[in-house]
PDB file of C-alpha atoms in Angstrom:
ATOM      1  CA  MET A   1       0.000   0.000   0.000  1.00  0.00           C
ATOM      2  CA  SER A   2       1.241   3.490  -0.845  1.00  0.00           C
ATOM      3  CA  SER A   3       0.297   5.017   2.504  1.00  0.00           C
ATOM      4  CA  SER A   4       3.255   6.106   4.606  1.00  0.00           C
ATOM      5  CA  ILE A   5       1.223   5.826   7.805  1.00  0.00           C
ATOM      6  CA  PRO A   6       2.491   2.920   9.945  1.00  0.00           C
ATOM      7  CA  LEU A   7       0.337  -0.178   9.839  1.00  0.00           C
ATOM      8  CA  GLY A   8      -0.101  -0.099  13.618  1.00  0.00           C
ATOM      9  CA  ARG A   9      -1.753   3.299  13.464  1.00  0.00           C
ATOM     10  CA  ARG A  10      -4.012   2.227  10.624  1.00  0.00           C
ATOM     11  CA  VAL A  11      -5.065  -0.915  12.472  1.00  0.00           C
ATOM     12  CA  ALA A  12      -5.750   1.143  15.610  1.00  0.00           C
ATOM     13  CA  ALA A  13      -7.913   3.504  13.549  1.00  0.00           C
ATOM     14  CA  GLU A  14      -9.906   0.550  12.209  1.00  0.00           C
ATOM     15  CA  ALA A  15     -10.428  -0.846  15.714  1.00  0.00           C
ATOM     16  CA  VAL A  16     -11.397   2.498  17.243  1.00  0.00           C
ATOM     17  CA  GLY A  17     -13.603   3.466  14.305  1.00  0.00           C
ATOM     18  CA  THR A  18     -15.485   0.162  14.282  1.00  0.00           C
ATOM     19  CA  ALA A  19     -15.897   0.298  18.063  1.00  0.00           C
ATOM     20  CA  ALA A  20     -17.313   3.810  17.855  1.00  0.00           C
ATOM     21  CA  LEU A  21     -19.652   2.816  15.021  1.00  0.00           C
ATOM     22  CA  VAL A  22     -21.086  -0.118  16.968  1.00  0.00           C
ATOM     23  CA  ALA A  23     -21.355   2.013  20.114  1.00  0.00           C
ATOM     24  CA  VAL A  24     -23.422   4.488  18.094  1.00  0.00           C
ATOM     25  CA  VAL A  25     -25.657   1.768  16.643  1.00  0.00           C
ATOM     26  CA  VAL A  26     -26.234  -0.084  19.922  1.00  0.00           C
ATOM     27  CA  GLY A  27     -26.297   2.963  22.179  1.00  0.00           C
ATOM     28  CA  SER A  28     -28.794   4.870  20.064  1.00  0.00           C
ATOM     29  CA  GLY A  29     -30.956   1.754  19.923  1.00  0.00           C
ATOM     30  CA  ILE A  30     -31.002   1.523  23.721  1.00  0.00           C
ATOM     31  CA  GLN A  31     -31.704   5.235  24.081  1.00  0.00           C
ATOM     32  CA  ALA A  32     -34.506   5.056  21.521  1.00  0.00           C
ATOM     33  CA  THR A  33     -36.303   2.252  23.356  1.00  0.00           C
ATOM     34  CA  GLN A  34     -36.030   4.169  26.623  1.00  0.00           C
ATOM     35  CA  LEU A  35     -37.515   7.336  25.133  1.00  0.00           C
ATOM     36  CA  SER A  36     -40.264   5.882  22.951  1.00  0.00           C
ATOM     37  CA  HIS A  37     -42.426   2.776  22.716  1.00  0.00           C
ATOM     38  CA  ASP A  38     -43.144   3.369  19.017  1.00  0.00           C
ATOM     39  CA  VAL A  39     -41.030   1.001  16.911  1.00  0.00           C
ATOM     40  CA  GLY A  40     -41.014   3.409  13.985  1.00  0.00           C
ATOM     41  CA  VAL A  41     -39.677   6.225  16.140  1.00  0.00           C
ATOM     42  CA  GLN A  42     -37.084   3.858  17.602  1.00  0.00           C
ATOM     43  CA  LEU A  43     -35.846   2.888  14.149  1.00  0.00           C
ATOM     44  CA  LEU A  44     -35.810   6.525  13.044  1.00  0.00           C
ATOM     45  CA  ALA A  45     -33.672   7.553  16.014  1.00  0.00           C
ATOM     46  CA  ASN A  46     -31.364   4.571  15.527  1.00  0.00           C
ATOM     47  CA  SER A  47     -30.895   5.222  11.807  1.00  0.00           C
ATOM     48  CA  LEU A  48     -30.306   8.971  12.194  1.00  0.00           C
ATOM     49  CA  ALA A  49     -27.661   8.448  14.873  1.00  0.00           C
ATOM     50  CA  THR A  50     -25.959   5.856  12.663  1.00  0.00           C
ATOM     51  CA  VAL A  51     -25.951   8.159   9.627  1.00  0.00           C
ATOM     52  CA  PHE A  52     -24.398  11.055  11.521  1.00  0.00           C
ATOM     53  CA  GLY A  53     -21.969   8.875  13.457  1.00  0.00           C
ATOM     54  CA  LEU A  54     -20.760   7.000  10.388  1.00  0.00           C
ATOM     55  CA  GLY A  55     -20.272  10.189   8.403  1.00  0.00           C
ATOM     56  CA  VAL A  56     -18.198  11.743  11.174  1.00  0.00           C
ATOM     57  CA  LEU A  57     -16.068   8.619  11.645  1.00  0.00           C
ATOM     58  CA  ILE A  58     -15.282   8.289   7.933  1.00  0.00           C
ATOM     59  CA  THR A  59     -14.352  11.981   7.778  1.00  0.00           C
ATOM     60  CA  LEU A  60     -12.115  11.714  10.837  1.00  0.00           C
ATOM     61  CA  LEU A  61     -10.375   8.389  10.258  1.00  0.00           C
ATOM     62  CA  GLY A  62     -10.504   8.067   6.480  1.00  0.00           C
ATOM     63  CA  PRO A  63      -7.167   9.880   6.061  1.00  0.00           C
ATOM     64  CA  VAL A  64      -5.556   7.403   8.484  1.00  0.00           C
ATOM     65  CA  SER A  65      -6.781   3.938   7.485  1.00  0.00           C
ATOM     66  CA  GLY A  66      -9.294   4.434   4.690  1.00  0.00           C
ATOM     67  CA  ALA A  67     -12.117   4.073   7.241  1.00  0.00           C
ATOM     68  CA  HIS A  68     -13.204   0.607   6.146  1.00  0.00           C
ATOM     69  CA  PHE A  69     -14.695  -0.443   9.522  1.00  0.00           C
ATOM     70  CA  ASN A  70     -16.016  -3.435   7.617  1.00  0.00           C
ATOM     71  CA  PRO A  71     -14.392  -6.777   6.632  1.00  0.00           C
ATOM     72  CA  VAL A  72     -16.244  -6.955   3.315  1.00  0.00           C
ATOM     73  CA  VAL A  73     -14.904  -3.539   2.297  1.00  0.00           C
ATOM     74  CA  SER A  74     -11.395  -4.619   3.289  1.00  0.00           C
ATOM     75  CA  ALA A  75     -11.824  -7.910   1.423  1.00  0.00           C
ATOM     76  CA  ALA A  76     -13.011  -6.108  -1.702  1.00  0.00           C
ATOM     77  CA  ALA A  77     -10.101  -3.658  -1.486  1.00  0.00           C
ATOM     78  CA  TRP A  78      -7.652  -6.534  -1.066  1.00  0.00           C
ATOM     79  CA  GLY A  79      -9.139  -8.479  -3.970  1.00  0.00           C
ATOM     80  CA  SER A  80      -9.222  -5.445  -6.250  1.00  0.00           C
ATOM     81  CA  GLY A  81      -5.699  -4.384  -5.347  1.00  0.00           C
ATOM     82  CA  ARG A  82      -3.906  -7.676  -5.918  1.00  0.00           C
ATOM     83  CA  ARG A  83      -3.142  -6.745  -9.533  1.00  0.00           C
ATOM     84  CA  GLY A  84      -1.066  -3.712  -8.553  1.00  0.00           C
ATOM     85  CA  GLN A  85       1.345  -2.484  -5.937  1.00  0.00           C
ATOM     86  CA  ASP A  86      -0.948  -0.014  -4.183  1.00  0.00           C
ATOM     87  CA  GLY A  87      -3.863  -2.213  -3.070  1.00  0.00           C
ATOM     88  CA  LEU A  88      -4.512  -3.581   0.410  1.00  0.00           C
ATOM     89  CA  SER A  89      -1.860  -6.236   0.908  1.00  0.00           C
ATOM     90  CA  THR A  90      -2.524  -9.668   2.399  1.00  0.00           C
ATOM     91  CA  ARG A  91      -0.662  -8.639   5.558  1.00  0.00           C
ATOM     92  CA  GLU A  92      -2.730  -5.477   5.908  1.00  0.00           C
ATOM     93  CA  PHE A  93      -5.978  -7.298   5.208  1.00  0.00           C
ATOM     94  CA  ALA A  94      -5.085  -9.910   7.833  1.00  0.00           C
ATOM     95  CA  ALA A  95      -4.479  -7.106  10.342  1.00  0.00           C
ATOM     96  CA  TYR A  96      -7.549  -5.018   9.512  1.00  0.00           C
ATOM     97  CA  VAL A  97     -10.221  -7.701   9.877  1.00  0.00           C
ATOM     98  CA  PRO A  98      -9.411  -8.897  13.428  1.00  0.00           C
ATOM     99  CA  ALA A  99      -9.124  -5.265  14.530  1.00  0.00           C
ATOM    100  CA  GLN A 100     -12.561  -4.539  13.112  1.00  0.00           C
ATOM    101  CA  ILE A 101     -14.124  -7.547  14.840  1.00  0.00           C
ATOM    102  CA  VAL A 102     -12.484  -6.841  18.205  1.00  0.00           C
ATOM    103  CA  GLY A 103     -13.477  -3.186  17.882  1.00  0.00           C
ATOM    104  CA  ALA A 104     -17.085  -4.111  17.133  1.00  0.00           C
ATOM    105  CA  ILE A 105     -17.331  -6.327  20.199  1.00  0.00           C
ATOM    106  CA  GLY A 106     -15.734  -3.617  22.323  1.00  0.00           C
ATOM    107  CA  GLY A 107     -18.174  -1.032  21.003  1.00  0.00           C
ATOM    108  CA  SER A 108     -21.132  -3.219  21.914  1.00  0.00           C
ATOM    109  CA  VAL A 109     -19.808  -3.744  25.444  1.00  0.00           C
ATOM    110  CA  LEU A 110     -19.156  -0.007  25.791  1.00  0.00           C
ATOM    111  CA  ALA A 111     -22.690   0.897  24.734  1.00  0.00           C
ATOM    112  CA  ASP A 112     -24.147  -1.572  27.236  1.00  0.00           C
ATOM    113  CA  ALA A 113     -21.924  -0.132  29.966  1.00  0.00           C
ATOM    114  CA  MET A 114     -23.039   3.447  29.217  1.00  0.00           C
ATOM    115  CA  PHE A 115     -26.690   2.448  29.706  1.00  0.00           C
ATOM    116  CA  ALA A 116     -26.147   0.181  32.739  1.00  0.00           C
ATOM    117  CA  GLN A 117     -26.991  -2.944  30.754  1.00  0.00           C
ATOM    118  CA  PRO A 118     -25.263  -6.300  31.298  1.00  0.00           C
ATOM    119  CA  LEU A 119     -21.891  -5.898  29.613  1.00  0.00           C
ATOM    120  CA  VAL A 120     -22.270  -9.124  27.652  1.00  0.00           C
ATOM    121  CA  ARG A 121     -25.614 -10.798  27.130  1.00  0.00           C
ATOM    122  CA  TRP A 122     -26.284 -12.770  23.969  1.00  0.00           C
ATOM    123  CA  SER A 123     -29.066 -11.281  21.905  1.00  0.00           C
ATOM    124  CA  ALA A 124     -32.352 -13.174  21.712  1.00  0.00           C
ATOM    125  CA  HIS A 125     -33.414 -11.242  18.608  1.00  0.00           C
ATOM    126  CA  GLY A 126     -33.631 -13.893  15.918  1.00  0.00           C
ATOM    127  CA  ARG A 127     -33.223 -12.647  12.356  1.00  0.00           C
ATOM    128  CA  SER A 128     -33.323 -15.875  10.342  1.00  0.00           C
ATOM    129  CA  ALA A 129     -35.467 -15.671   7.213  1.00  0.00           C
ATOM    130  CA  GLY A 130     -34.850 -15.678   3.497  1.00  0.00           C
ATOM    131  CA  HIS A 131     -36.214 -12.207   2.920  1.00  0.00           C
ATOM    132  CA  LEU A 132     -33.840 -10.808   5.570  1.00  0.00           C
ATOM    133  CA  TRP A 133     -30.868 -12.484   3.891  1.00  0.00           C
ATOM    134  CA  LEU A 134     -31.955 -10.988   0.572  1.00  0.00           C
ATOM    135  CA  GLY A 135     -32.061  -7.595   2.266  1.00  0.00           C
ATOM    136  CA  GLU A 136     -28.460  -8.087   3.396  1.00  0.00           C
ATOM    137  CA  VAL A 137     -27.377  -9.044  -0.120  1.00  0.00           C
ATOM    138  CA  VAL A 138     -28.955  -5.863  -1.498  1.00  0.00           C
ATOM    139  CA  ALA A 139     -27.571  -3.596   1.245  1.00  0.00           C
ATOM    140  CA  THR A 140     -24.038  -4.985   0.950  1.00  0.00           C
ATOM    141  CA  ALA A 141     -23.992  -5.041  -2.849  1.00  0.00           C
ATOM    142  CA  GLY A 142     -25.111  -1.429  -2.922  1.00  0.00           C
ATOM    143  CA  LEU A 143     -22.459  -0.432  -0.407  1.00  0.00           C
ATOM    144  CA  ILE A 144     -19.654  -2.077  -2.405  1.00  0.00           C
ATOM    145  CA  LEU A 145     -20.943  -0.618  -5.674  1.00  0.00           C
ATOM    146  CA  LEU A 146     -21.082   2.841  -4.117  1.00  0.00           C
ATOM    147  CA  ILE A 147     -17.616   2.777  -2.556  1.00  0.00           C
ATOM    148  CA  PHE A 148     -15.797   1.370  -5.569  1.00  0.00           C
ATOM    149  CA  GLY A 149     -17.888   3.368  -8.013  1.00  0.00           C
ATOM    150  CA  LEU A 150     -16.839   6.559  -6.236  1.00  0.00           C
ATOM    151  CA  THR A 151     -13.223   5.403  -6.384  1.00  0.00           C
ATOM    152  CA  ARG A 152     -13.427   4.618 -10.114  1.00  0.00           C
ATOM    153  CA  THR A 153     -14.871   8.072 -10.830  1.00  0.00           C
ATOM    154  CA  SER A 154     -12.363   9.934  -8.609  1.00  0.00           C
ATOM    155  CA  ARG A 155     -15.045  11.030  -6.161  1.00  0.00           C
ATOM    156  CA  ALA A 156     -13.873   9.213  -3.028  1.00  0.00           C
ATOM    157  CA  HIS A 157     -13.846  12.573  -1.237  1.00  0.00           C
ATOM    158  CA  ILE A 158     -17.648  12.492  -0.968  1.00  0.00           C
ATOM    159  CA  ALA A 159     -17.631   9.059   0.692  1.00  0.00           C
ATOM    160  CA  PRO A 160     -18.522  10.363   4.193  1.00  0.00           C
ATOM    161  CA  VAL A 161     -21.823  11.740   2.937  1.00  0.00           C
ATOM    162  CA  ALA A 162     -22.509   9.102   0.296  1.00  0.00           C
ATOM    163  CA  VAL A 163     -21.769   6.009   2.389  1.00  0.00           C
ATOM    164  CA  ALA A 164     -23.639   7.328   5.433  1.00  0.00           C
ATOM    165  CA  SER A 165     -26.594   8.242   3.221  1.00  0.00           C
ATOM    166  CA  TRP A 166     -26.704   4.767   1.674  1.00  0.00           C
ATOM    167  CA  ILE A 167     -26.679   3.052   5.063  1.00  0.00           C
ATOM    168  CA  GLY A 168     -29.344   5.425   6.361  1.00  0.00           C
ATOM    169  CA  ALA A 169     -31.583   4.792   3.376  1.00  0.00           C
ATOM    170  CA  ALA A 170     -31.017   1.030   3.538  1.00  0.00           C
ATOM    171  CA  TYR A 171     -32.133   1.022   7.182  1.00  0.00           C
ATOM    172  CA  TRP A 172     -35.581   1.761   5.808  1.00  0.00           C
ATOM    173  CA  PHE A 173     -35.830   0.093   2.411  1.00  0.00           C
ATOM    174  CA  THR A 174     -34.202  -3.270   3.214  1.00  0.00           C
ATOM    175  CA  SER A 175     -35.942  -5.903   5.308  1.00  0.00           C
ATOM    176  CA  SER A 176     -32.805  -6.558   7.374  1.00  0.00           C
ATOM    177  CA  THR A 177     -32.278  -2.871   8.300  1.00  0.00           C
ATOM    178  CA  SER A 178     -28.909  -2.997   6.546  1.00  0.00           C
ATOM    179  CA  PHE A 179     -26.222  -4.517   8.738  1.00  0.00           C
ATOM    180  CA  ALA A 180     -24.004  -4.892   5.611  1.00  0.00           C
ATOM    181  CA  ASN A 181     -20.963  -5.520   7.806  1.00  0.00           C
ATOM    182  CA  PRO A 182     -19.734  -8.834   9.297  1.00  0.00           C
ATOM    183  CA  ALA A 183     -17.860  -7.135  12.166  1.00  0.00           C
ATOM    184  CA  VAL A 184     -20.889  -5.082  13.159  1.00  0.00           C
ATOM    185  CA  THR A 185     -23.057  -8.197  12.888  1.00  0.00           C
ATOM    186  CA  ILE A 186     -20.771 -10.074  15.279  1.00  0.00           C
ATOM    187  CA  GLY A 187     -20.598  -7.152  17.680  1.00  0.00           C
ATOM    188  CA  ARG A 188     -24.374  -6.786  17.806  1.00  0.00           C
ATOM    189  CA  ALA A 189     -24.730 -10.411  18.897  1.00  0.00           C
ATOM    190  CA  PHE A 190     -23.177  -9.434  22.245  1.00  0.00           C
ATOM    191  CA  THR A 191     -26.073  -7.189  23.305  1.00  0.00           C
ATOM    192  CA  ASP A 192     -29.644  -8.226  24.043  1.00  0.00           C
ATOM    193  CA  THR A 193     -31.061  -4.832  23.147  1.00  0.00           C
ATOM    194  CA  PHE A 194     -32.884  -3.160  20.256  1.00  0.00           C
ATOM    195  CA  ALA A 195     -29.961  -3.486  17.836  1.00  0.00           C
ATOM    196  CA  GLY A 196     -29.027  -7.049  18.769  1.00  0.00           C
ATOM    197  CA  ILE A 197     -28.964 -10.150  16.606  1.00  0.00           C
ATOM    198  CA  ALA A 198     -29.131 -13.700  17.948  1.00  0.00           C
ATOM    199  CA  PRO A 199     -25.858 -15.630  17.605  1.00  0.00           C
ATOM    200  CA  ALA A 200     -27.623 -18.295  15.536  1.00  0.00           C
ATOM    201  CA  SER A 201     -28.542 -15.621  12.984  1.00  0.00           C
ATOM    202  CA  VAL A 202     -25.016 -14.249  12.609  1.00  0.00           C
ATOM    203  CA  GLY A 203     -23.638 -16.919  10.252  1.00  0.00           C
ATOM    204  CA  PRO A 204     -26.388 -16.650   7.624  1.00  0.00           C
ATOM    205  CA  PHE A 205     -26.195 -12.853   7.753  1.00  0.00           C
ATOM    206  CA  ILE A 206     -22.457 -12.914   7.118  1.00  0.00           C
ATOM    207  CA  ALA A 207     -22.948 -15.405   4.285  1.00  0.00           C
ATOM    208  CA  ALA A 208     -25.501 -13.052   2.713  1.00  0.00           C
ATOM    209  CA  GLN A 209     -23.048 -10.157   3.101  1.00  0.00           C
ATOM    210  CA  ALA A 210     -20.370 -12.213   1.339  1.00  0.00           C
ATOM    211  CA  VAL A 211     -22.760 -12.860  -1.541  1.00  0.00           C
ATOM    212  CA  GLY A 212     -23.588  -9.159  -1.639  1.00  0.00           C
ATOM    213  CA  THR A 213     -19.885  -8.336  -1.862  1.00  0.00           C
ATOM    214  CA  VAL A 214     -19.469 -10.564  -4.912  1.00  0.00           C
ATOM    215  CA  VAL A 215     -22.580  -9.086  -6.512  1.00  0.00           C
ATOM    216  CA  GLY A 216     -21.396  -5.560  -5.764  1.00  0.00           C
ATOM    217  CA  LEU A 217     -17.970  -6.154  -7.288  1.00  0.00           C
ATOM    218  CA  GLY A 218     -19.632  -7.706 -10.321  1.00  0.00           C
ATOM    219  CA  LEU A 219     -21.771  -4.594 -10.736  1.00  0.00           C
ATOM    220  CA  VAL A 220     -18.681  -2.396 -10.452  1.00  0.00           C
ATOM    221  CA  VAL A 221     -17.051  -4.282 -13.340  1.00  0.00           C
ATOM    222  CA  ALA A 222     -20.264  -4.263 -15.374  1.00  0.00           C
ATOM    223  CA  LEU A 223     -20.834  -0.538 -14.935  1.00  0.00           C
ATOM    224  CA  PHE A 224     -17.299   0.859 -14.748  1.00  0.00           C
ATOM    225  CA  GLY A 225     -15.134  -1.819 -16.365  1.00  0.00           C
ATOM    226  CA  ARG A 226     -12.066  -3.457 -14.918  1.00  0.00           C
ATOM    227  CA  PRO A 227      -9.556  -1.142 -13.220  1.00  0.00           C
ATOM    228  CA  ALA A 228      -6.412  -0.270 -15.079  1.00  0.00           C
ATOM    229  CA  ALA A 229      -4.561   0.111 -11.786  1.00  0.00           C
ATOM    230  CA  ALA A 230      -5.067  -0.928  -8.183  1.00  0.00           C
ATOM    231  CA  GLU A 231      -7.728   0.842  -6.170  1.00  0.00           C
ATOM    232  CA  SER A 232      -6.089   2.016  -2.969  1.00  0.00           C
ATOM    233  CA  ASP A 233      -8.234   4.932  -1.777  1.00  0.00           C
ATOM    234  CA  VAL A 234     -11.081   2.924  -0.263  1.00  0.00           C
ATOM    235  CA  VAL A 235     -13.092   4.342   1.461  1.00  0.00           C
ATOM    236  CA  MET A 236     -11.140   7.602   1.801  1.00  0.00           C
ATOM    237  CA  PRO A 237      -7.612   8.554   0.721  1.00  0.00           C
ATOM    238  CA  HIS A 238      -5.127   7.884   3.511  1.00  0.00           C
ATOM    239  CA  ASP A 239      -1.848   9.679   3.278  1.00  0.00           C
ATOM    240  CA  GLU A 240       0.303  11.680   5.655  1.00  0.00           C
ATOM    241  CA  THR A 241       0.232  14.674   3.330  1.00  0.00           C
ATOM    242  CA  GLU A 242      -3.532  14.931   3.709  1.00  0.00           C
ATOM    243  CA  LEU A 243      -3.230  14.867   7.493  1.00  0.00           C
ATOM    244  CA  ALA A 244      -0.609  17.605   7.365  1.00  0.00           C
ATOM    245  CA  ALA A 245      -2.860  19.731   5.186  1.00  0.00           C
ATOM    246  CA  ALA A 246      -5.817  19.454   7.560  1.00  0.00           C
ATOM    247  CA  PRO A 247      -6.809  22.584   9.549  1.00  0.00           C
ATOM    248  CA  SER A 248      -5.041  22.716  12.902  1.00  0.00           C
ATOM    249  CA  ARG A 249      -7.933  24.182  14.853  1.00  0.00           C
TER     250      ARG A 249
END
């Protein structure tokens, strides 16, 4: 990878970013159920918090690690970059994914702690049905198409708004409420709250996300063609020069 930022810092950014994302998702879900008994209002509060939180996290940590926060994004970046010298290397991919999963679990525990919930309690919220898996395929395919489509058209700089907007929209138009992220799915199994998912439902959800990744990459090729060079700026460009150019205030 072309980034001059040490791998340790990038891995830390992935862990912290994924932890914060899951804390936002789980914490806002808990808060929503405490403030309202209307399921629609609960989902609205949960989705809005996720949109704003995700946008902020991508903006903040994108210049450090690319702000993947998601194993399927890292896997797609690794697979797309194997043809060139600037893609996510196998070593980097192997470091990113565990950091994302550990971060997601930590974020779930943190959210439970903030709301005086049991720190770890397996979710009883079963989400096992074909239409939910289809929703995950659609949400994940759309996410991959969006991220790599922006990269192909040199518009990765709008990823904070675009990616957050897609996830927010998919909360409402997909049956699964758009997990679209294996690490987040695993993390949400550790909390028996509004945002939780039963451990037995995790495997099929991740399988659907994997299918969605393949579909999304296929759509990228169909719509934008095969890349002439490796795609390294996924989700956001990450380079020391960009950090140095950032406002100091």
